[in-house]
PDB file of C-alpha atoms in Angstrom:
ATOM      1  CA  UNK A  24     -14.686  20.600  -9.608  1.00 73.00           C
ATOM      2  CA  UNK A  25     -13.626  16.926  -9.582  1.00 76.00           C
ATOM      3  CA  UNK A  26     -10.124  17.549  -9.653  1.00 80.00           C
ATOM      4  CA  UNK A  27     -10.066  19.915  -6.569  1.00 86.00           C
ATOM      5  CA  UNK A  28     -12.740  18.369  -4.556  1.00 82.00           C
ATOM      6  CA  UNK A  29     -12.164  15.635  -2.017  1.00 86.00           C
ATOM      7  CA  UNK A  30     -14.973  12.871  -3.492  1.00 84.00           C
ATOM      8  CA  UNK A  31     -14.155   9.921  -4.572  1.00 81.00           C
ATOM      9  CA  UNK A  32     -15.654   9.162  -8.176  1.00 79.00           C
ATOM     10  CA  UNK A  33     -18.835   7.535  -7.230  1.00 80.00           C
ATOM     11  CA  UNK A  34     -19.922  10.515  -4.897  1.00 86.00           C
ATOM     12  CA  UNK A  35     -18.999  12.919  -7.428  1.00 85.00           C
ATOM     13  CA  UNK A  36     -21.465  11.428  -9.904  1.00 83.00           C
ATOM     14  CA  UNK A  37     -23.871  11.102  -7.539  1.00 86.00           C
ATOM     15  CA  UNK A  38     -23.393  14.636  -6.843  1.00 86.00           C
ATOM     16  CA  UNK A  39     -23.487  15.832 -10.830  1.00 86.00           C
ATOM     17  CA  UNK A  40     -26.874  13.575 -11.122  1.00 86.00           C
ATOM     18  CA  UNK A  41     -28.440  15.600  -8.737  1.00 90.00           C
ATOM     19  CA  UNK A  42     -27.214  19.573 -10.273  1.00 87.00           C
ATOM     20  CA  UNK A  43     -26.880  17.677 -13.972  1.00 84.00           C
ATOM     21  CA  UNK A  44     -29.944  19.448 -15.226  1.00 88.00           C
ATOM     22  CA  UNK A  45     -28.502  23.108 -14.394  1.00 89.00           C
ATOM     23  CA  UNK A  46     -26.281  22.639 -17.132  1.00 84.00           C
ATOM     24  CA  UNK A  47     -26.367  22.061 -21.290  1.00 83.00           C
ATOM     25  CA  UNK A  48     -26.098  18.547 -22.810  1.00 82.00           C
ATOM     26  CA  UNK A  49     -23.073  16.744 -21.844  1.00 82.00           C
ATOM     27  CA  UNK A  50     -20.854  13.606 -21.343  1.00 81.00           C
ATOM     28  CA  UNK A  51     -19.094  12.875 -18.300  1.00 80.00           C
ATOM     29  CA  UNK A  52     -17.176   9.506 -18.273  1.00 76.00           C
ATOM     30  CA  UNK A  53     -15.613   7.983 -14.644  1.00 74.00           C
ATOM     31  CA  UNK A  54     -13.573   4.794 -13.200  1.00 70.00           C
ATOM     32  CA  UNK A  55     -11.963   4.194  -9.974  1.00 68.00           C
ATOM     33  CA  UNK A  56      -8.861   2.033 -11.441  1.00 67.00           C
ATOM     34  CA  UNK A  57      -7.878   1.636  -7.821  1.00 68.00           C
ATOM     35  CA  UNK A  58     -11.166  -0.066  -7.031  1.00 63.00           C
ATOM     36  CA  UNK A  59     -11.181  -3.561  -6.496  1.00 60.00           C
ATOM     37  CA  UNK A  60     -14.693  -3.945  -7.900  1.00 62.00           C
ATOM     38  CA  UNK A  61     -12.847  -1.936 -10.939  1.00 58.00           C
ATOM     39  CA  UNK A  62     -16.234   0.301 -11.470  1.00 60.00           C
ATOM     40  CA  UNK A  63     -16.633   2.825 -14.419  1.00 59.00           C
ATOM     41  CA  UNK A  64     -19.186   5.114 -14.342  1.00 59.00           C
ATOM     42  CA  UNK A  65     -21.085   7.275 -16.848  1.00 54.00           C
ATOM     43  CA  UNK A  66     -23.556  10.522 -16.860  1.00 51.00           C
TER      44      UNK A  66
END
């Protein structure tokens, strides 16, 4: 769980991309405001 984990945003995609296919369809949207390359990420 994203909220309770200690990941930053980026690892915890990486993380989903890897287990994603354990799951149904879904969307999963992202972004590190705090960033200073300002990334948003999507699965």
């Amino acid at each position: 769980n994203f909220l309770t984990a200690d990941l930053d945003s980026y690892s915890y995609l990486k993380k989903v991309a890897v287990e994603g296919h354990l799951y149904n369809g879904f969307n999963l949207l992202a972004a590190d405001l705090k960033s200073a390359k300002g990334h948003c990420l999507c699965f």
